[in-house]
């Protein structure tokens, strides 16, 4: 049997765990035990993945039915057909968008990935061109945040055109082109000389089009309408969003077309979980109005409309309990009605919104869903988890057998952290505490500071700043040092530590006098006695811990004797838990997946 997605996921994480573990070299037993427990047992760098069922979008009319209503031209229907010459079926949000565009209304579509958002504007644009063959070009300017999206849309339009020609034997009646930095010079000149109906570009190129004389024909004035489309609208935030919003206003002023149909698409716009449908539409409408410089009301926001995949609605508690012992059906129709399958759709896929419509659920872990199922059925969580996995895999198996799209397509959202600092309290080695999170200290309590580890032997060092007679933590993201502060490293003294004289390298001594060279006198480690609050003394003091202080850079490891010059960087001397680096970690994960 082929490997399941859960087995693949487990193998990838195991490979990454082994990779990270190979970089953990820590001399102190207590620190090493803490790190291994946190990383390898609690899996803090790779928490349990979130599971999300992809919901089903509600199907509405097909393009032929819209043509019979007079909304689409018959020739548009012949363009948007399947290979078998059947009119394509549209989702509810696509139909709503097409109808708004036919009325000349601006709108924003917010729906999930794979919901066919591009058809929301491509179909009405092509329909307008079909109805008015002599319309002024370009009819539509579609702006993408990345060239990859423009390239993908270009490929889709080529497929549509090729399919139309093969089915009808006629030339495709719509001209389209990509106009980005990747467009060859010869093709660019042809576009400038004779603009297409549909121009796909990015906002950087649109900015250049405003100032280059050779692009004037692409932005000329006229009496014909203009579709101004911005894909992935949620990417235009902050200063960049303000800059692009100003570009929109300048484009409209330059072209002076009437009317301008403003269209935006986005997968995510409002992340607040408790937002009502009205809240969501109002927030998106306000953003879109500011961005386009055109009033778009909440009724101009088109959200996805979902429908259940299963049959029978949410099951009762008794049905769920009985369903735990009912074998999963081998037939798709029976599978849709199984109580556990129905429960899973509403636990991991959809929920009922305040307006009674279905809304996609926020992803959750399988453990979380298993605990809920366990509380309902009284069964063991492990048994519930295994049962839920069986439902997901059975759904994929049935879909594959019947040649249908998966009825429960699901995603595993695995977050992998590159690593973080280990923090330790400034206490005696046998008492100090550890954390993977930055910890603040109240007055009278022990300080917490990040640790670095010698790459040769694993000895740990506190990253500190000396300010007069006190040490304070030097945090990983600190940009400025306190006034008068000197950075350096504190190492706790440990049993059987070698004498300082025995590990000082010969290169630190003057060959003639046999004494320490002047350069190295100030770099010599200094023994200090440190209190938990960071205050210290150069004399042995009750209640203070013996440590060694090195200023500025890390010159000498007091455990293994490895020494350095001013040429080496700190990264090559001292390690953190994220030593492996982002690119190496990505390579390991990608290789394991492939």
mmCIF file of N, CA, C and O in Angstrom, residues 495-534:
data_model
loop_
_atom_site.group_PDB
_atom_site.id
_atom_site.type_symbol
_atom_site.label_atom_id
_atom_site.label_comp_id
_atom_site.label_asym_id
_atom_site.label_seq_id
_atom_site.Cartn_x
_atom_site.Cartn_y
_atom_site.Cartn_z
ATOM 1 N N UNK A 495 33.023 22.505 38.149
ATOM 2 C CA UNK A 495 34.015 21.629 38.774
ATOM 3 C C UNK A 495 35.046 21.147 37.766
ATOM 4 O O UNK A 495 34.749 20.968 36.585
ATOM 5 N N UNK A 496 36.246 20.941 38.234
ATOM 6 C CA UNK A 496 37.349 20.452 37.394
ATOM 7 C C UNK A 496 37.675 21.406 36.250
ATOM 8 O O UNK A 496 38.240 20.998 35.224
ATOM 9 N N UNK A 497 37.345 22.652 36.433
ATOM 10 C CA UNK A 497 37.694 23.648 35.404
ATOM 11 C C UNK A 497 39.213 23.809 35.374
ATOM 12 O O UNK A 497 39.866 23.924 36.425
ATOM 13 N N UNK A 498 39.828 23.799 34.198
ATOM 14 C CA UNK A 498 41.293 23.955 34.127
ATOM 15 C C UNK A 498 41.741 25.327 34.627
ATOM 16 O O UNK A 498 40.981 26.298 34.560
ATOM 17 N N UNK A 499 42.949 25.384 35.131
ATOM 18 C CA UNK A 499 43.497 26.662 35.573
ATOM 19 C C UNK A 499 43.647 27.587 34.371
ATOM 20 O O UNK A 499 43.991 27.154 33.262
ATOM 21 N N UNK A 500 43.373 28.857 34.601
ATOM 22 C CA UNK A 500 43.413 29.828 33.510
ATOM 23 C C UNK A 500 44.796 29.843 32.850
ATOM 24 O O UNK A 500 44.913 29.915 31.623
ATOM 25 N N UNK A 501 45.856 29.756 33.666
ATOM 26 C CA UNK A 501 47.216 29.811 33.117
ATOM 27 C C UNK A 501 47.495 28.638 32.176
ATOM 28 O O UNK A 501 48.313 28.756 31.257
ATOM 29 N N UNK A 502 46.794 27.522 32.401
ATOM 30 C CA UNK A 502 47.065 26.331 31.589
ATOM 31 C C UNK A 502 46.426 26.392 30.204
ATOM 32 O O UNK A 502 46.825 25.638 29.310
ATOM 33 N N UNK A 503 45.412 27.247 30.028
ATOM 34 C CA UNK A 503 44.719 27.263 28.732
ATOM 35 C C UNK A 503 44.952 28.553 27.938
ATOM 36 O O UNK A 503 44.474 28.677 26.821
ATOM 37 N N UNK A 504 45.663 29.519 28.531
ATOM 38 C CA UNK A 504 45.957 30.740 27.762
ATOM 39 C C UNK A 504 46.907 30.373 26.628
ATOM 40 O O UNK A 504 47.971 29.776 26.862
ATOM 41 N N UNK A 505 46.590 30.680 25.411
ATOM 42 C CA UNK A 505 47.441 30.303 24.271
ATOM 43 C C UNK A 505 48.779 31.029 24.287
ATOM 44 O O UNK A 505 48.890 32.167 24.755
ATOM 45 N N UNK A 506 49.802 30.365 23.767
ATOM 46 C CA UNK A 506 51.142 30.954 23.730
ATOM 47 C C UNK A 506 51.169 32.242 22.921
ATOM 48 O O UNK A 506 51.968 33.145 23.194
ATOM 49 N N UNK A 507 50.292 32.345 21.915
ATOM 50 C CA UNK A 507 50.299 33.525 21.050
ATOM 51 C C UNK A 507 49.903 34.797 21.791
ATOM 52 O O UNK A 507 50.091 35.898 21.277
ATOM 53 N N UNK A 508 49.344 34.645 22.993
ATOM 54 C CA UNK A 508 48.961 35.824 23.761
ATOM 55 C C UNK A 508 50.156 36.452 24.503
ATOM 56 O O UNK A 508 50.047 37.543 25.036
ATOM 57 N N UNK A 509 51.251 35.725 24.551
ATOM 58 C CA UNK A 509 52.421 36.207 25.298
ATOM 59 C C UNK A 509 53.425 36.873 24.377
ATOM 60 O O UNK A 509 53.579 36.492 23.208
ATOM 61 N N UNK A 510 54.118 37.859 24.911
ATOM 62 C CA UNK A 510 55.227 38.503 24.195
ATOM 63 C C UNK A 510 56.409 37.547 24.189
ATOM 64 O O UNK A 510 56.852 37.067 25.241
ATOM 65 N N UNK A 511 56.932 37.247 23.011
ATOM 66 C CA UNK A 511 57.999 36.244 22.884
ATOM 67 C C UNK A 511 59.297 36.669 23.573
ATOM 68 O O UNK A 511 60.086 35.822 23.974
ATOM 69 N N UNK A 512 59.491 37.970 23.739
ATOM 70 C CA UNK A 512 60.741 38.431 24.351
ATOM 71 C C UNK A 512 60.648 38.522 25.867
ATOM 72 O O UNK A 512 61.533 38.079 26.594
ATOM 73 N N UNK A 513 59.561 39.092 26.348
ATOM 74 C CA UNK A 513 59.449 39.286 27.800
ATOM 75 C C UNK A 513 58.773 38.117 28.499
ATOM 76 O O UNK A 513 58.897 37.950 29.720
ATOM 77 N N UNK A 514 58.014 37.315 27.724
ATOM 78 C CA UNK A 514 57.303 36.207 28.330
ATOM 79 C C UNK A 514 56.054 36.636 29.073
ATOM 80 O O UNK A 514 55.408 35.817 29.716
ATOM 81 N N UNK A 515 55.716 37.884 28.973
ATOM 82 C CA UNK A 515 54.504 38.383 29.617
ATOM 83 C C UNK A 515 53.364 38.533 28.595
ATOM 84 O O UNK A 515 53.598 38.533 27.389
ATOM 85 N N UNK A 516 52.157 38.700 29.134
ATOM 86 C CA UNK A 516 51.019 38.914 28.238
ATOM 87 C C UNK A 516 51.240 40.156 27.380
ATOM 88 O O UNK A 516 51.654 41.206 27.895
ATOM 89 N N UNK A 517 50.959 40.035 26.079
ATOM 90 C CA UNK A 517 51.062 41.192 25.201
ATOM 91 C C UNK A 517 49.983 42.204 25.581
ATOM 92 O O UNK A 517 48.914 41.854 26.086
ATOM 93 N N UNK A 518 50.275 43.478 25.304
ATOM 94 C CA UNK A 518 49.360 44.544 25.704
ATOM 95 C C UNK A 518 47.966 44.363 25.143
ATOM 96 O O UNK A 518 46.964 44.659 25.799
ATOM 97 N N UNK A 519 47.894 43.850 23.909
ATOM 98 C CA UNK A 519 46.585 43.668 23.273
ATOM 99 C C UNK A 519 45.714 42.706 24.058
ATOM 100 O O UNK A 519 44.492 42.871 24.156
ATOM 101 N N UNK A 520 46.340 41.685 24.654
ATOM 102 C CA UNK A 520 45.565 40.615 25.279
ATOM 103 C C UNK A 520 45.305 40.838 26.755
ATOM 104 O O UNK A 520 44.493 40.115 27.349
ATOM 105 N N UNK A 521 45.971 41.804 27.354
ATOM 106 C CA UNK A 521 45.724 42.043 28.780
ATOM 107 C C UNK A 521 44.268 42.396 29.046
ATOM 108 O O UNK A 521 43.650 41.902 29.989
ATOM 109 N N UNK A 522 43.698 43.270 28.190
ATOM 110 C CA UNK A 522 42.302 43.692 28.384
ATOM 111 C C UNK A 522 41.312 42.606 27.974
ATOM 112 O O UNK A 522 40.124 42.695 28.277
ATOM 113 N N UNK A 523 41.802 41.579 27.266
ATOM 114 C CA UNK A 523 40.917 40.509 26.803
ATOM 115 C C UNK A 523 40.955 39.279 27.718
ATOM 116 O O UNK A 523 40.259 38.303 27.465
ATOM 117 N N UNK A 524 41.754 39.346 28.723
ATOM 118 C CA UNK A 524 41.853 38.226 29.661
ATOM 119 C C UNK A 524 40.534 38.048 30.404
ATOM 120 O O UNK A 524 39.936 39.023 30.868
ATOM 121 N N UNK A 525 40.056 36.801 30.531
ATOM 122 C CA UNK A 525 38.852 36.571 31.322
ATOM 123 C C UNK A 525 39.054 37.036 32.760
ATOM 124 O O UNK A 525 40.134 36.864 33.343
ATOM 125 N N UNK A 526 38.005 37.630 33.313
ATOM 126 C CA UNK A 526 38.048 38.177 34.675
ATOM 127 C C UNK A 526 37.098 37.379 35.551
ATOM 128 O O UNK A 526 35.925 37.213 35.220
ATOM 129 N N UNK A 527 37.617 36.901 36.697
ATOM 130 C CA UNK A 527 36.758 36.145 37.595
ATOM 131 C C UNK A 527 35.927 37.117 38.428
ATOM 132 O O UNK A 527 36.448 38.066 39.004
ATOM 133 N N UNK A 528 34.625 36.872 38.472
ATOM 134 C CA UNK A 528 33.704 37.742 39.213
ATOM 135 C C UNK A 528 32.735 36.863 39.985
ATOM 136 O O UNK A 528 32.558 35.673 39.683
ATOM 137 N N UNK A 529 32.117 37.473 41.008
ATOM 138 C CA UNK A 529 31.102 36.777 41.792
ATOM 139 C C UNK A 529 29.785 37.522 41.570
ATOM 140 O O UNK A 529 29.665 38.714 41.902
ATOM 141 N N UNK A 530 28.820 36.822 40.969
ATOM 142 C CA UNK A 530 27.614 37.470 40.455
ATOM 143 C C UNK A 530 26.393 37.066 41.288
ATOM 144 O O UNK A 530 26.170 35.885 41.576
ATOM 145 N N UNK A 531 25.607 38.078 41.644
ATOM 146 C CA UNK A 531 24.344 37.843 42.344
ATOM 147 C C UNK A 531 23.228 37.624 41.311
ATOM 148 O O UNK A 531 23.338 38.065 40.162
ATOM 149 N N UNK A 532 22.124 36.957 41.710
ATOM 150 C CA UNK A 532 21.039 36.690 40.764
ATOM 151 C C UNK A 532 20.472 37.939 40.094
ATOM 152 O O UNK A 532 19.964 37.861 38.978
ATOM 153 N N UNK A 533 20.567 39.109 40.752
ATOM 154 C CA UNK A 533 20.026 40.331 40.135
ATOM 155 C C UNK A 533 21.005 40.993 39.187
ATOM 156 O O UNK A 533 20.729 42.059 38.630
ATOM 157 N N UNK A 534 22.173 40.389 38.968
ATOM 158 C CA UNK A 534 23.148 40.912 38.019
ATOM 159 C C UNK A 534 24.254 41.737 38.635
ATOM 160 O O UNK A 534 25.258 42.011 37.964
#
